[in-house]
mmCIF file of C-alpha atoms in Angstrom:
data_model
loop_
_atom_site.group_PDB
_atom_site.id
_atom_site.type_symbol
_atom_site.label_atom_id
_atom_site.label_comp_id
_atom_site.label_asym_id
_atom_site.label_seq_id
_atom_site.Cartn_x
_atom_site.Cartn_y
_atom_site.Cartn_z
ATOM 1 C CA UNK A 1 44.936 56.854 -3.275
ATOM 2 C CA UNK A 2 44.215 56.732 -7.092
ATOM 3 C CA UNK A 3 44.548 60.887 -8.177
ATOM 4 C CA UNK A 4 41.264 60.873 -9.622
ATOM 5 C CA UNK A 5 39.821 60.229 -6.200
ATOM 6 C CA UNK A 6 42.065 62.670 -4.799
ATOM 7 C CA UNK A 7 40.787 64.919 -6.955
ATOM 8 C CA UNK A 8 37.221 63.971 -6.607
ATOM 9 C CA UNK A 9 37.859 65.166 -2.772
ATOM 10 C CA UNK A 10 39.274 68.648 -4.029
ATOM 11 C CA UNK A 11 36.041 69.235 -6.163
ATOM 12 C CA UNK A 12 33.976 68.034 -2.978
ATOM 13 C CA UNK A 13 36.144 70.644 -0.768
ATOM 14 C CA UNK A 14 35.833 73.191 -3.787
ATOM 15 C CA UNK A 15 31.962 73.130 -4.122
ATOM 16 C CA UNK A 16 32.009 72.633 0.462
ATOM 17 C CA UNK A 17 33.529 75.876 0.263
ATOM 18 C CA UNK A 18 31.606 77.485 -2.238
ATOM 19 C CA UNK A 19 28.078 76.689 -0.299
ATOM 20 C CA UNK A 20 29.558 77.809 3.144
ATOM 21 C CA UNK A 21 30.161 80.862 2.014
ATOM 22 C CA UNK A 22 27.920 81.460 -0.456
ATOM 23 C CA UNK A 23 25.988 80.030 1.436
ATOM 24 C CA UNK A 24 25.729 82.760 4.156
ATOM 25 C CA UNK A 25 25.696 85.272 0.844
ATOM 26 C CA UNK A 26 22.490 83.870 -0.681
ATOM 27 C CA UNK A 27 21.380 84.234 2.694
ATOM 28 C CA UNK A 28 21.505 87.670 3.415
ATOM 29 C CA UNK A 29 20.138 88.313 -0.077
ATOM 30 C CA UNK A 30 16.855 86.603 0.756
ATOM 31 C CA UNK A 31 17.074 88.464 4.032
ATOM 32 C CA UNK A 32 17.001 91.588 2.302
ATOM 33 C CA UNK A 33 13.554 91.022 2.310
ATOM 34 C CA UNK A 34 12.413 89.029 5.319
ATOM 35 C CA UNK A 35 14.545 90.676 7.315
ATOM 36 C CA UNK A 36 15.371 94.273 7.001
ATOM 37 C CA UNK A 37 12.511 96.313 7.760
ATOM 38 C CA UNK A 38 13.445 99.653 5.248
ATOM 39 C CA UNK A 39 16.499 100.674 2.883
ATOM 40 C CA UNK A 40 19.081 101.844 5.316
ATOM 41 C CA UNK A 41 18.551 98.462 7.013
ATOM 42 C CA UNK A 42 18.978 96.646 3.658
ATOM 43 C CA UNK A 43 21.806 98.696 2.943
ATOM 44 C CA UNK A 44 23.260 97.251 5.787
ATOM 45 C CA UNK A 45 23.058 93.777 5.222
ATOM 46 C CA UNK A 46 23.568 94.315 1.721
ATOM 47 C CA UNK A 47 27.249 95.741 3.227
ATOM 48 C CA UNK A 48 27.855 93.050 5.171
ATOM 49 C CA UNK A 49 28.855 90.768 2.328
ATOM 50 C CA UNK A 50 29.467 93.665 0.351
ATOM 51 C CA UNK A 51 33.760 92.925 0.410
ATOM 52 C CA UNK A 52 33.400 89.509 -0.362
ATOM 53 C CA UNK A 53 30.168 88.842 -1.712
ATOM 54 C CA UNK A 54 32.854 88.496 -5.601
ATOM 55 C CA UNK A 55 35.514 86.442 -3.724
ATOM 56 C CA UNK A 56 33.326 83.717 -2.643
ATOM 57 C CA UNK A 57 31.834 82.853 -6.331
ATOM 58 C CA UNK A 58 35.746 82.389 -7.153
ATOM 59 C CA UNK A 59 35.017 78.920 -5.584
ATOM 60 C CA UNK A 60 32.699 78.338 -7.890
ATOM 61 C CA UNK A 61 34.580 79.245 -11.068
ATOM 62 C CA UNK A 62 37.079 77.148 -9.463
ATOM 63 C CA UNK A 63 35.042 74.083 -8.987
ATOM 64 C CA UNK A 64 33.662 74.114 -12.918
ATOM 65 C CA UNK A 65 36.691 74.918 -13.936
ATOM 66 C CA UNK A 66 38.776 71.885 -12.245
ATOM 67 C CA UNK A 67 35.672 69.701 -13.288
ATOM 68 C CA UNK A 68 36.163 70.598 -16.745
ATOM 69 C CA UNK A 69 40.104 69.776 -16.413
ATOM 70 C CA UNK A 70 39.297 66.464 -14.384
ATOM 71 C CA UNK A 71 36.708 64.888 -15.376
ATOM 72 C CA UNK A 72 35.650 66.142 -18.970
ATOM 73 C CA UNK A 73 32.619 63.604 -19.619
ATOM 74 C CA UNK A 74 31.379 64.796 -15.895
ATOM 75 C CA UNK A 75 31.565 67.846 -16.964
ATOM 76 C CA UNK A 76 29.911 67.148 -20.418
ATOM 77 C CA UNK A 77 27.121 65.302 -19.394
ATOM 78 C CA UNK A 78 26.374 67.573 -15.945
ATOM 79 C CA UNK A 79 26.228 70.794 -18.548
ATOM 80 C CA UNK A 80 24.455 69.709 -21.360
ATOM 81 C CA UNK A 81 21.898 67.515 -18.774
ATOM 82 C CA UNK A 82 21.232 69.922 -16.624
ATOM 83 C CA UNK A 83 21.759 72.989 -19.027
ATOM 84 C CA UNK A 84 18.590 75.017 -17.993
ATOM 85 C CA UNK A 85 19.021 74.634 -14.053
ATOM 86 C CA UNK A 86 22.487 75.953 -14.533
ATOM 87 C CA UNK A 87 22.122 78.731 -17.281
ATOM 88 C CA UNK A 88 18.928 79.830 -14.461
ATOM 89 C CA UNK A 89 21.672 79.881 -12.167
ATOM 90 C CA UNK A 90 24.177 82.066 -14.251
ATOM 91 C CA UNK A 91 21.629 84.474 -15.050
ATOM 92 C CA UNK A 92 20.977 85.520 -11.389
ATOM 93 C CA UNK A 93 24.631 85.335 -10.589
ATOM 94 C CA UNK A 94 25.499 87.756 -13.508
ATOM 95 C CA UNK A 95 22.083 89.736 -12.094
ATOM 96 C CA UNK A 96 23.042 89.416 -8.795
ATOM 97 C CA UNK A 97 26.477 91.066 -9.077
ATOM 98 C CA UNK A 98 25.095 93.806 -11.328
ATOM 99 C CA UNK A 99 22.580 94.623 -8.805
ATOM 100 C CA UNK A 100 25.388 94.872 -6.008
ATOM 101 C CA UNK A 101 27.440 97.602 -7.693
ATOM 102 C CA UNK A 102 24.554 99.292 -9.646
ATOM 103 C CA UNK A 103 21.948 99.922 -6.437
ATOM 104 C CA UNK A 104 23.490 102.708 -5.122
ATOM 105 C CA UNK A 105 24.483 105.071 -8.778
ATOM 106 C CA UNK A 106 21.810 106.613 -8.216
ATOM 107 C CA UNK A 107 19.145 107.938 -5.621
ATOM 108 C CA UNK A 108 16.022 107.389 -6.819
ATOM 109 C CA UNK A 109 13.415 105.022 -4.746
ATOM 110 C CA UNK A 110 12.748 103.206 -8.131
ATOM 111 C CA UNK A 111 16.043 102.719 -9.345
ATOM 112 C CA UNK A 112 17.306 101.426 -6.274
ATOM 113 C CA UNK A 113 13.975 99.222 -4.858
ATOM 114 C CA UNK A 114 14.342 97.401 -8.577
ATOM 115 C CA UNK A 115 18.023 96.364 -7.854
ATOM 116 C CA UNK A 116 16.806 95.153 -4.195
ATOM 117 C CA UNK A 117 14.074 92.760 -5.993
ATOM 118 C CA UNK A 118 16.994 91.671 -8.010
ATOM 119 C CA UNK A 119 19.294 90.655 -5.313
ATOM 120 C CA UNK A 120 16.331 88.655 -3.219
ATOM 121 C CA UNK A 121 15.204 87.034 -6.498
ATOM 122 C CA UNK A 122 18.527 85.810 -7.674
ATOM 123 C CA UNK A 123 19.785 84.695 -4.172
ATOM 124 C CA UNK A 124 16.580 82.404 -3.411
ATOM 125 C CA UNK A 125 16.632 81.323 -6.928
ATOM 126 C CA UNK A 126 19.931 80.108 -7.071
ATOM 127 C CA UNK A 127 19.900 79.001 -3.142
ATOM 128 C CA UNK A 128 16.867 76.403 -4.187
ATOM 129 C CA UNK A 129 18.180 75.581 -7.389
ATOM 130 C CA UNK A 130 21.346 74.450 -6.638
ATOM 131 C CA UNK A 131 19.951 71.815 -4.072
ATOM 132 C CA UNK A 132 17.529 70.449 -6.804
ATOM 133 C CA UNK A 133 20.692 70.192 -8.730
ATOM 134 C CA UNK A 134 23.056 67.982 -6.520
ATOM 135 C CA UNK A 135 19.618 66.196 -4.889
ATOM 136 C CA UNK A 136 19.396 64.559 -8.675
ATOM 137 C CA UNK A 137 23.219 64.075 -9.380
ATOM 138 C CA UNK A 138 22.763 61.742 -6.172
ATOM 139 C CA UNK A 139 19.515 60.055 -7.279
ATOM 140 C CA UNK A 140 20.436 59.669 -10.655
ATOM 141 C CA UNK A 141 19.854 61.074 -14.353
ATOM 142 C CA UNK A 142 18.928 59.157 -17.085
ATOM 143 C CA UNK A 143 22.688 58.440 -18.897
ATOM 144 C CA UNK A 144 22.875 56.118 -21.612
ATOM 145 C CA UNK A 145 25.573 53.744 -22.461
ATOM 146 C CA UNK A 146 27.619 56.477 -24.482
ATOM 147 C CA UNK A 147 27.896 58.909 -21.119
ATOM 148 C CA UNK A 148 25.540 61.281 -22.862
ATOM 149 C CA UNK A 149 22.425 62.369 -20.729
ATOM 150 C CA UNK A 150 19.147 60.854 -22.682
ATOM 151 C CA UNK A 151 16.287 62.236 -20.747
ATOM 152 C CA UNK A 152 14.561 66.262 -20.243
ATOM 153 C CA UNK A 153 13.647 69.312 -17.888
ATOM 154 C CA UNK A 154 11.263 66.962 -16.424
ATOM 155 C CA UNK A 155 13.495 64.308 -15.669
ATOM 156 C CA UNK A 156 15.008 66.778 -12.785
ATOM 157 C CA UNK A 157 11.825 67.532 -11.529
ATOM 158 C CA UNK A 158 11.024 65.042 -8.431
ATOM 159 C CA UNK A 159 9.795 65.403 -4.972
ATOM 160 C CA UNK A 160 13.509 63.986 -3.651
ATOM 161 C CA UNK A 161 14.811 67.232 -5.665
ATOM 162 C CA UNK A 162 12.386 69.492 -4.724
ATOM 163 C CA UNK A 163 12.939 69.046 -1.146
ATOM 164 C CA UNK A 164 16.721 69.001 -1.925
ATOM 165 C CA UNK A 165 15.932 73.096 -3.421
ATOM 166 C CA UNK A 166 13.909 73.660 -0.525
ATOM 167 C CA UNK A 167 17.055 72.149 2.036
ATOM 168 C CA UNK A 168 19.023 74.437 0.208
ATOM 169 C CA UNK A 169 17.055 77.174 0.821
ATOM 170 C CA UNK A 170 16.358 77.404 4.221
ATOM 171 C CA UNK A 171 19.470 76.258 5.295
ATOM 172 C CA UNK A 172 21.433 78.729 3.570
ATOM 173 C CA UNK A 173 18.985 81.868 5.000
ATOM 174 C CA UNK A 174 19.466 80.071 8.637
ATOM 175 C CA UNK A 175 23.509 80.353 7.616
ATOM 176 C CA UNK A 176 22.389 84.174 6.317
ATOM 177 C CA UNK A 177 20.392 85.050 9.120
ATOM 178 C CA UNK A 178 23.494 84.032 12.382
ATOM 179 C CA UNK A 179 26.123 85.705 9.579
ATOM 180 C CA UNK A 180 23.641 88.813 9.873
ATOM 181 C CA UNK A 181 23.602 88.532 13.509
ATOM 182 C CA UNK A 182 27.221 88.212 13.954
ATOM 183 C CA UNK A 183 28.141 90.942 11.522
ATOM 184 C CA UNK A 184 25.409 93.895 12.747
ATOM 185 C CA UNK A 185 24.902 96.118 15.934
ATOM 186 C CA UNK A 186 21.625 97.430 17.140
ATOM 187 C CA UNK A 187 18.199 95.901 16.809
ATOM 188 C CA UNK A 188 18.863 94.668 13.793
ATOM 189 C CA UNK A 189 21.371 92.018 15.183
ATOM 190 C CA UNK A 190 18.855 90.615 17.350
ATOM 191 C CA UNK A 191 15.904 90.501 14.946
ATOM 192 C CA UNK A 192 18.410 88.257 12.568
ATOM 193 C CA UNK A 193 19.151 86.194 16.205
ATOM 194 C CA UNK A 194 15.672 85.725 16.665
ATOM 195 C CA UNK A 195 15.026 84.791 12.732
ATOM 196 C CA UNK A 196 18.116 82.752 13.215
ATOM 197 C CA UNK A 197 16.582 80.533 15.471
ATOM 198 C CA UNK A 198 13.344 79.862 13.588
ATOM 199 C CA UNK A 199 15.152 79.179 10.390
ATOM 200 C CA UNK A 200 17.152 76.924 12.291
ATOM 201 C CA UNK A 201 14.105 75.047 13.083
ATOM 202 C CA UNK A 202 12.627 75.212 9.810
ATOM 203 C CA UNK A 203 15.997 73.442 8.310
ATOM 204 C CA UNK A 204 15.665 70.830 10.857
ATOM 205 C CA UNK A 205 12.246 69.935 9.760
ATOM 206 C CA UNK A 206 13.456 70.262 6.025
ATOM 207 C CA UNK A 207 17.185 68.843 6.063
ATOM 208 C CA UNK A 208 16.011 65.867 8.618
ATOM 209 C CA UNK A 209 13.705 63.950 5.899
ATOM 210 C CA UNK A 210 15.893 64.692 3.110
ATOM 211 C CA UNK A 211 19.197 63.129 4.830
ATOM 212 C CA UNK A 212 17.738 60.267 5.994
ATOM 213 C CA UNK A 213 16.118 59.742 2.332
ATOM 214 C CA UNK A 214 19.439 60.170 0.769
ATOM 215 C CA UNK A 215 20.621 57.904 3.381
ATOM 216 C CA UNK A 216 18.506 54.933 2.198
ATOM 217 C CA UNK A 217 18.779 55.653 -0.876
ATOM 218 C CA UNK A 218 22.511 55.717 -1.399
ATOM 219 C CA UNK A 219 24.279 56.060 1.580
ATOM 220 C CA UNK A 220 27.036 54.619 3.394
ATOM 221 C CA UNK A 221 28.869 54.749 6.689
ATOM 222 C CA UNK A 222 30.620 57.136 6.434
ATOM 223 C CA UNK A 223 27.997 59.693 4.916
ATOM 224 C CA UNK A 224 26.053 58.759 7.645
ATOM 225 C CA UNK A 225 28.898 59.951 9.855
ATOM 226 C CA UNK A 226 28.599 63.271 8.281
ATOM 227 C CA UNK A 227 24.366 62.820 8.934
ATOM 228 C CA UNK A 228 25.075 63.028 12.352
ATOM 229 C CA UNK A 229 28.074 65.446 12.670
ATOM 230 C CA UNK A 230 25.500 68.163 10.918
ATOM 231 C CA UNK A 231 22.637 67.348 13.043
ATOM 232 C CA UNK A 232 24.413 67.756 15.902
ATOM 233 C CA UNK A 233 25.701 70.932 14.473
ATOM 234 C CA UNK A 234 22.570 72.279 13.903
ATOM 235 C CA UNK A 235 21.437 71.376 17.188
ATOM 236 C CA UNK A 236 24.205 73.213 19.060
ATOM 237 C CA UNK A 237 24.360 76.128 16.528
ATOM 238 C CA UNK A 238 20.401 76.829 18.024
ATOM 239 C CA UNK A 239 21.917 76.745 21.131
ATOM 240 C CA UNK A 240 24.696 79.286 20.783
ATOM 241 C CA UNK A 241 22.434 81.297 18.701
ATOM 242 C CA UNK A 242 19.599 81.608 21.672
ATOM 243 C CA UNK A 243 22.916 82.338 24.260
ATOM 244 C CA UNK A 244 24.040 85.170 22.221
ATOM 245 C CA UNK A 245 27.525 83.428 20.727
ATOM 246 C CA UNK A 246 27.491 84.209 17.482
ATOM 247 C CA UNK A 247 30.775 83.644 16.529
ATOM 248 C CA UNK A 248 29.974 80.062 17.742
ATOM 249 C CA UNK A 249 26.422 79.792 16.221
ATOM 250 C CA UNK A 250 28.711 81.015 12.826
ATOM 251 C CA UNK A 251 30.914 78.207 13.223
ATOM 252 C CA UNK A 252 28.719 75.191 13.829
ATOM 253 C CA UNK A 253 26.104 76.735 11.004
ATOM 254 C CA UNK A 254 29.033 76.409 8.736
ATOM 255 C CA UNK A 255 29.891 72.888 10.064
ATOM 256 C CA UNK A 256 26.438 72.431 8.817
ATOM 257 C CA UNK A 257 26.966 73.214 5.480
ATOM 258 C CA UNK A 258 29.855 70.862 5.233
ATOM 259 C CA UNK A 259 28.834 68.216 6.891
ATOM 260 C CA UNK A 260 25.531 68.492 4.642
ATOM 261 C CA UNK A 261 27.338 68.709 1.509
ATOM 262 C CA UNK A 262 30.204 65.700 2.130
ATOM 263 C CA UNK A 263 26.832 63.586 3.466
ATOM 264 C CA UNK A 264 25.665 64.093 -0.576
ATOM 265 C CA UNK A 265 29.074 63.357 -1.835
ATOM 266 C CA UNK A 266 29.896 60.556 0.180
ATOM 267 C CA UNK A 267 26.671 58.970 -0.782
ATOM 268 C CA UNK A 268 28.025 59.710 -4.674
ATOM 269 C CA UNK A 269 31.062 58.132 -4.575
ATOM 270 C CA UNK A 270 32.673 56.061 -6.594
ATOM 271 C CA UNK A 271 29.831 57.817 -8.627
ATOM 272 C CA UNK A 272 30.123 60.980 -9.747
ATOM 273 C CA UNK A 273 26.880 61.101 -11.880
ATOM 274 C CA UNK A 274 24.915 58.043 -11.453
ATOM 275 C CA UNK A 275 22.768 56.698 -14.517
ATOM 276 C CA UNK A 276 19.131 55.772 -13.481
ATOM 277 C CA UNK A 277 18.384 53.396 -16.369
ATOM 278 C CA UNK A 278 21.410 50.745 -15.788
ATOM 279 C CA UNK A 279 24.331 51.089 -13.038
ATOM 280 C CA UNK A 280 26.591 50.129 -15.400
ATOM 281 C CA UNK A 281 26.179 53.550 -17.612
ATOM 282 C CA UNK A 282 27.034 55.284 -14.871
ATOM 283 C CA UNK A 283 30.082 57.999 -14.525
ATOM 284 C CA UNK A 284 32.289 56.921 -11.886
ATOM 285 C CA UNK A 285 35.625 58.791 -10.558
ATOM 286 C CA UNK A 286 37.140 56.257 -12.632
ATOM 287 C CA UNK A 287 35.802 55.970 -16.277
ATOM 288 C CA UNK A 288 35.004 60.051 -16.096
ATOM 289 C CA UNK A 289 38.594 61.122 -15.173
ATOM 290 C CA UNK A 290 41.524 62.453 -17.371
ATOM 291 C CA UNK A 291 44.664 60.923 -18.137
ATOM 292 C CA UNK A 292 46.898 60.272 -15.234
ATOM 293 C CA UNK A 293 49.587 62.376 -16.549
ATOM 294 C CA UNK A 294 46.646 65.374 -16.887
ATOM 295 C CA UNK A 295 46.032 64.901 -13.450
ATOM 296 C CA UNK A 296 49.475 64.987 -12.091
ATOM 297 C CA UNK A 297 50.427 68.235 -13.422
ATOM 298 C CA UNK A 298 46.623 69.971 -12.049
ATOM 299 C CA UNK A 299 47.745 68.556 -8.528
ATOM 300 C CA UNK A 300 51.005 70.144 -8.538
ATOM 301 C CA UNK A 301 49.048 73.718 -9.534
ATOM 302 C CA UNK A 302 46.687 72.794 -7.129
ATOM 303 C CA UNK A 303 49.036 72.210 -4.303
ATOM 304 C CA UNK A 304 50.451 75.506 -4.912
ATOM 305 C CA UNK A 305 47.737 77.579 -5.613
ATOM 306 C CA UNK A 306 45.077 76.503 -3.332
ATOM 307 C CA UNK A 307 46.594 77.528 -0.214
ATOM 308 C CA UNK A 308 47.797 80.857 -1.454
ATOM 309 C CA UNK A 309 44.108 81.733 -2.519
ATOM 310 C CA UNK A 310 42.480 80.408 1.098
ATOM 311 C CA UNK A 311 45.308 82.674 2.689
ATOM 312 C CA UNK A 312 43.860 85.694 0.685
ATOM 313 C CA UNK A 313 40.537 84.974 1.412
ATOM 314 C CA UNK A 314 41.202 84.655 5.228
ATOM 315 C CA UNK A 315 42.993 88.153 4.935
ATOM 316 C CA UNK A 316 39.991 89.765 3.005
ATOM 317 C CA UNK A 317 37.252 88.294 6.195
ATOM 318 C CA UNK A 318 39.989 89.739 8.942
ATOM 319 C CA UNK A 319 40.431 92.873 7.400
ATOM 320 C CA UNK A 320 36.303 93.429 6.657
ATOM 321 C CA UNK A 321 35.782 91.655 10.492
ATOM 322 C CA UNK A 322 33.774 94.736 11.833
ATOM 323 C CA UNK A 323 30.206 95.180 12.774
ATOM 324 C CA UNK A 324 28.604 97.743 11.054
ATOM 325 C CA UNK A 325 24.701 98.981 11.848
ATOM 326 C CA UNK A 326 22.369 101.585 10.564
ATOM 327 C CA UNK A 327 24.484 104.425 11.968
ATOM 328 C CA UNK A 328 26.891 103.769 9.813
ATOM 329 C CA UNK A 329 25.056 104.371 6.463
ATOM 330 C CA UNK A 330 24.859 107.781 5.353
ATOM 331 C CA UNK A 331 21.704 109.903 4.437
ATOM 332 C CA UNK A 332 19.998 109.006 1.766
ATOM 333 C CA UNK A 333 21.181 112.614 -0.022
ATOM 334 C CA UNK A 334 24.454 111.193 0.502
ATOM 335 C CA UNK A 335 24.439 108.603 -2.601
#
């Protein structure tokens, strides 16, 4: 294996990781509204991913940043083509995380029902966006011969990546919604079963068109492989979910994920940003990459410091492992 497709499967596992649990993160943010029914409750699920909720956007930084290293002209021409998609994105992030640590400074109904609209609004914002986002790196940008991006905002704007934000988006509140389930007691936990199970339904009915679109568009094999494996998934995640195994429902919602996002990126490659005006202008793993010597010397970080960060993650998740429920949040004279 050539090391730029090695490390075209590290920024696929990077960015799989990211959107499993994010995923689940962007999730309970949308929840916050459709769920919980008054602040203690959103307090609650707001505290569910309150430990990690900063440790799982480390994927992200992780995945730009060993783009950047990589594959510079991916990285050039995904950043300055899609710039208002992502800088969208970045604003709700940087939102999002001063929302999280600002809500509770101070007491008032206000102060704190502003930072709630904040946290739904820049977790379903982001959720949709990024689908739109990979649904048109796998259709295809306009990219002329010199690698630079050619077209505008309107060029991302398609039904195939609209349904890829909406995919996004329900699928990532279905991943929310068993994460709420498995991390709550009381009747909270089985309101977020039983919205677990329609949002499980509604993702079917959104992720089934869009797969099998991607799959005639560009797929192969062995993206269709990964079709099925997250079908399945999905199928026995309902299942588990409706018996009351949420650890299980967790699991296979996750496999979900993956299986969803290694179905785009198998369809990608050798591509790694396809040009819709000739083939031939396209970025491939190849032509996109750094120097062999570049990469070398990133895999030899990478091997290193990749497992040493999953082991700390792991460790954050067991020690945070506990089910917490309205009982648990103080008065509100207590903030």
């Amino acid at each position: 294996m050539h090391l730029h497709d090695f490390w075209f499967l590290l920024i696929a596992f990077l960015w799989t990781g990211y959107f499993f649990l994010e995923g689940f993160d962007f999730g309970i943010g949308v929840l916050t509204k459709l769920l919980a029914r008054d602040r203690t409750e959103r307090r609650v699920l707001i505290n569910t991913i309150g430990p990690v909720w900063d440790g799982n956007e480390v994927w992200l930084i992780t995945a730009g940043a060993a783009t950047f290293a990589a594959f510079p002209d991916w990285y050039a021409t995904l950043f300055s083509g899609f710039y208002l998609p992502l800088l969208a994105v970045l604003v709700c992030l940087i939102l999002r995380g001063v929302a999280f640590e600002y809500r509770h400074k101070r007491p008032e109904e206000r102060w704190q029902r502003n930072w709630e609209n904040a946290i739904f609004w820049c977790s379903l914002l982001p959720a949709f966006l990024w689908g739109a986002i990979f649904a048109n790196l796998v259709r295809g940008v306009p990219i002329g011969a010199d690698k630079n991006f050619t077209g505008g905002l309107s060029d991302l704007v398609s039904p195939y990546a609209l349904l890829g934000g909406v995919v996004t988006l329900v699928l990532f509140t279905f991943h929310g919604a068993v994460f709420a389930a498995l991390k709550t007691t009381g009747d909270i936990r089985g309101r977020a079963r039983r919205a677990a199970g329609r949002l499980g339904l509604a993702t079917a009915a959104a992720a089934l068109p869009f797969l099998i679109w991607t799959q005639h568009h560009s797929g192969s094999g062995r993206s269709l492989v990964a079709v099925v494996i997250a079908v399945l998934a999905l199928a026995v995640a309902l299942v588990m979910n409706q018996l009351g195994r949420e650890g299980w429902a967790f699991a296979l919602s996750g496999v979900v994920v993956a299986a969803a996002v290694a179905a785009l990126f198998l369809a990608l490659f050798p591509d790694v940003m396809p040009s819709s005006l000739d083939p031939r202008w396209s970025l491939t793993a190849a032509n996109a990459a750094s120097s062999p010597y570049t990469l070398k010397i990133m895999t030899w970080v990478a091997v290193i410091m990749t497992p040493l960060i999953m082991a700390y993650q792991a460790w954050t998740y067991w020690v945070f492992r506990q089910r917490i429920g309205t009982q648990h949040i103080p008065e509100p004279s207590a903030h």
